[in-house]
PDB file of C-alpha atoms in Angstrom:
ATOM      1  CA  UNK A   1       0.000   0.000   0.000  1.00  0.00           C
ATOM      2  CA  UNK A   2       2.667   2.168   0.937  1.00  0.00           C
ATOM      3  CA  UNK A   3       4.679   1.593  -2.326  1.00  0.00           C
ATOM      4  CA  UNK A   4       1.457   2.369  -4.322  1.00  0.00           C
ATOM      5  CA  UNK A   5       0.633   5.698  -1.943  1.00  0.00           C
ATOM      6  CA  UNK A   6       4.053   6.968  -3.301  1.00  0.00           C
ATOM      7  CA  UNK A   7       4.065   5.960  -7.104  1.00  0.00           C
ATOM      8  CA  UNK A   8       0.640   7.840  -7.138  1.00  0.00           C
ATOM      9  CA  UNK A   9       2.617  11.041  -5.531  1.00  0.00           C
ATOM     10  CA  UNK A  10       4.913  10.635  -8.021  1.00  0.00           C
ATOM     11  CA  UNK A  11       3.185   9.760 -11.320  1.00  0.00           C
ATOM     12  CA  UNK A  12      -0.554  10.749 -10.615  1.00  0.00           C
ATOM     13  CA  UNK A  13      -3.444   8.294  -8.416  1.00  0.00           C
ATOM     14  CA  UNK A  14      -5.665   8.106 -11.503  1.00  0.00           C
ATOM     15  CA  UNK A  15      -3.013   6.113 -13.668  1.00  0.00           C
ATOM     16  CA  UNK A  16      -1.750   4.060 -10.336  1.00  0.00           C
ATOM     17  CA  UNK A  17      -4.487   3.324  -9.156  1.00  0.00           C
ATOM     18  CA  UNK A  18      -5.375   1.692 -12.391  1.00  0.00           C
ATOM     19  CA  UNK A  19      -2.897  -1.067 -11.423  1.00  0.00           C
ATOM     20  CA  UNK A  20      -3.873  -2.066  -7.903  1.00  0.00           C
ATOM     21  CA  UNK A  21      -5.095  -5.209  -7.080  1.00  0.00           C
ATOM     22  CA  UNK A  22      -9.063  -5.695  -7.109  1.00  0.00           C
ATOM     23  CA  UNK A  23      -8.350  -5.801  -3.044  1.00  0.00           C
ATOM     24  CA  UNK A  24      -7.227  -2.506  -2.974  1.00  0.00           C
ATOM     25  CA  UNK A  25      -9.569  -0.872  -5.408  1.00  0.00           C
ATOM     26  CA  UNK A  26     -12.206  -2.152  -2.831  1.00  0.00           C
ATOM     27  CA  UNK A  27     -10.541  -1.393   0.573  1.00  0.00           C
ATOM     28  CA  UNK A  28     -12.397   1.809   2.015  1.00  0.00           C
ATOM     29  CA  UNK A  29      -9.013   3.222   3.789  1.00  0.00           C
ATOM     30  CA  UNK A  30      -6.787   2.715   0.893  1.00  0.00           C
ATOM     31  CA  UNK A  31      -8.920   4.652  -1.291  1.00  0.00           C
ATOM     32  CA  UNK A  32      -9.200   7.671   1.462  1.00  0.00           C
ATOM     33  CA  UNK A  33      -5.873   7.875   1.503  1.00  0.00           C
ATOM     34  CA  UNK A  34      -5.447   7.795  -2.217  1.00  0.00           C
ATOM     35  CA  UNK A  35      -7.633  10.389  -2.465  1.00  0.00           C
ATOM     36  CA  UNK A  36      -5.566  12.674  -0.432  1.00  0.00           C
ATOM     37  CA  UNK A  37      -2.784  12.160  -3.221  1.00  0.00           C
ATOM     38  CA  UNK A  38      -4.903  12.907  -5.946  1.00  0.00           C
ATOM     39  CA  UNK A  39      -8.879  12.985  -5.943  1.00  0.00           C
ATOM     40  CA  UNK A  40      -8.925  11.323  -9.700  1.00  0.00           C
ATOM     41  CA  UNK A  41      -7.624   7.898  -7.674  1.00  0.00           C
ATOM     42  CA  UNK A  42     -11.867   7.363  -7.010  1.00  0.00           C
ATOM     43  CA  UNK A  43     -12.511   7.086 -10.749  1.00  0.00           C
ATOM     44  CA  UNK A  44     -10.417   3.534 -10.245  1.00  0.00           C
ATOM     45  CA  UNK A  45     -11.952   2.791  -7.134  1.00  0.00           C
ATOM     46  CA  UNK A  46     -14.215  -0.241  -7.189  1.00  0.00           C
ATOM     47  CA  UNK A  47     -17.912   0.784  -8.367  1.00  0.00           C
ATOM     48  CA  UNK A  48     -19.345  -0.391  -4.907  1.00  0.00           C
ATOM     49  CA  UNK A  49     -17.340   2.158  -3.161  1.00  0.00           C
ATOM     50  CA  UNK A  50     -17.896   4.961  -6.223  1.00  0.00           C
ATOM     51  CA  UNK A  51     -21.483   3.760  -5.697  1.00  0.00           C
ATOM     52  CA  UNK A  52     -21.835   3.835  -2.115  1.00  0.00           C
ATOM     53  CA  UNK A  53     -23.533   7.137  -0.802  1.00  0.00           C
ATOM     54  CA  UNK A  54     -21.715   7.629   2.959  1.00  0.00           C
ATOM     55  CA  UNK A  55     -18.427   7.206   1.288  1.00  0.00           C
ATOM     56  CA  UNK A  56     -19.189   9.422  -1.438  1.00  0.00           C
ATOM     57  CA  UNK A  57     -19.934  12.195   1.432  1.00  0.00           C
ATOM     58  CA  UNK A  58     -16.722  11.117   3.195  1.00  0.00           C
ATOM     59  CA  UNK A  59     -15.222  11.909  -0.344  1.00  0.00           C
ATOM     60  CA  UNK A  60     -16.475  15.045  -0.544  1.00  0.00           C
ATOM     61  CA  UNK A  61     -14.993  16.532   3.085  1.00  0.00           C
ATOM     62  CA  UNK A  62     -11.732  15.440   1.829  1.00  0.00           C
ATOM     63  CA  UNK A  63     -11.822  17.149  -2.148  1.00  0.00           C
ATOM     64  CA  UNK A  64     -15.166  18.671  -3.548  1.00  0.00           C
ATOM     65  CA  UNK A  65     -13.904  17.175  -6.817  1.00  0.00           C
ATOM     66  CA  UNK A  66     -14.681  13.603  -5.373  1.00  0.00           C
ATOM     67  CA  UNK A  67     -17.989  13.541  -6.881  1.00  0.00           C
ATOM     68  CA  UNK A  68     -16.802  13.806 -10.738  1.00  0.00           C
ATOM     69  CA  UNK A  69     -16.118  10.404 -10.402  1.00  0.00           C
ATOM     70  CA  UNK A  70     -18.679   9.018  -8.073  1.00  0.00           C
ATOM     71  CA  UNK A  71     -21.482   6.655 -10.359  1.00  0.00           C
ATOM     72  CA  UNK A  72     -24.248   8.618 -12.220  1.00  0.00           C
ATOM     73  CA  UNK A  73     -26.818   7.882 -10.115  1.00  0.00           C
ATOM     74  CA  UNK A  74     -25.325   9.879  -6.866  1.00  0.00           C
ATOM     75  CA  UNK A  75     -23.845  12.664  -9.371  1.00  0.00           C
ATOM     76  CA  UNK A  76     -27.052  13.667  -9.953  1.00  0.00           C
ATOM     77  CA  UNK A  77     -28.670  12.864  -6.825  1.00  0.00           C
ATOM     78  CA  UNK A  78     -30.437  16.058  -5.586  1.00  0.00           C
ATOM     79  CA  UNK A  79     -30.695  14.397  -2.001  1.00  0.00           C
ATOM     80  CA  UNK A  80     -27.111  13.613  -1.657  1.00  0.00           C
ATOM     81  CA  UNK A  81     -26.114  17.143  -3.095  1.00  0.00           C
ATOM     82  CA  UNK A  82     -28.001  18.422  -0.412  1.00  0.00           C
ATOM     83  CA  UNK A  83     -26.067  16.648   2.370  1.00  0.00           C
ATOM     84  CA  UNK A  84     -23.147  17.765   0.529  1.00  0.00           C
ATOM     85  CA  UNK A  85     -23.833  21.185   1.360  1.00  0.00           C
ATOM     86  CA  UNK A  86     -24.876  20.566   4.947  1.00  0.00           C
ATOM     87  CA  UNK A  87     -21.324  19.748   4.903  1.00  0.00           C
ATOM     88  CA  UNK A  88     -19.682  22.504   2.859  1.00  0.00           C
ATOM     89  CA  UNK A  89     -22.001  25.054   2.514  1.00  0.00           C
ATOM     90  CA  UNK A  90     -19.263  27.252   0.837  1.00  0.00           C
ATOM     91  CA  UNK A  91     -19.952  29.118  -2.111  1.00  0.00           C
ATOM     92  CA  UNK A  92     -17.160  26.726  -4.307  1.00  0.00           C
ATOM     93  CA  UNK A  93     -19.140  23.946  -3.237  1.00  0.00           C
ATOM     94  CA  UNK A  94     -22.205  25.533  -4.584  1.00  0.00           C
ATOM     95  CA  UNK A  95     -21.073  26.446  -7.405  1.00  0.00           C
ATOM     96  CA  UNK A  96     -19.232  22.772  -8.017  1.00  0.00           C
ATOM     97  CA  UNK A  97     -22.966  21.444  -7.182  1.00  0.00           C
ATOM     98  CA  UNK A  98     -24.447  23.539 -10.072  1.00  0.00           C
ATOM     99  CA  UNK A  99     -22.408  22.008 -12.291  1.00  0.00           C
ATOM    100  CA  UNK A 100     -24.499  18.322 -12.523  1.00  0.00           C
ATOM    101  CA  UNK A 101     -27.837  17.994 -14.029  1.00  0.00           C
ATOM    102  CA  UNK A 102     -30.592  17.708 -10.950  1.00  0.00           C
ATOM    103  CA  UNK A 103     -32.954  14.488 -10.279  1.00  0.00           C
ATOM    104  CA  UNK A 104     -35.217  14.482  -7.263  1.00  0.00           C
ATOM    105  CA  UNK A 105     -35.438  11.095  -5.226  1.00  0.00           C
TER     106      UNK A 105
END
């Protein structure tokens, strides 16, 4: 993990993260702390975690980018962009928000 924490400082999480194992892609903390390296890492990630709405949210305290490359379904989840900004109601966040199409749940 370690070894792959530093290639991604190096060369970018998005293209390392590419070549983890299918146990990393999946492991919650691994992915955290990939995302601290480089928020693009999540676009690797396994789709249960891109997929999964509390992690998501966790994703977004760390890098308000995180939700680019959550799945479809949350990006344009009116609900969840809601609890985004109950986290971050900064105007960046906002205006990050306004960005994605809107679909009530």
């Amino acid at each position: 993990q370690d070894f792959l924490l530093a290639g991604m400082m190096k060369h970018g999480g998005g293209v390392v993260m590419k070549h983890a194992s299918d146990d990393l892609r999946k492991n919650r903390d691994f992915v955290l702390k990939a995302i601290d390296t480089d928020v693009s890492t999540l676009g690797s990630a396994d789709r249960h975690l891109r997929s999964d709405r509390g992690f998501v949210l966790e994703t977004l305290k760390k890098n308000r980018m995180a939700l680019e490359f959550a799945t479809k379904d949350l990006k344009l989840d009116e609900s969840l962009h809601q609890e985004a900004l109950q986290q971050d109601n900064s105007p960046q966040m906002r205006h990050y928000l306004s960005w994605f199409p809107k679909v009530k749940h």
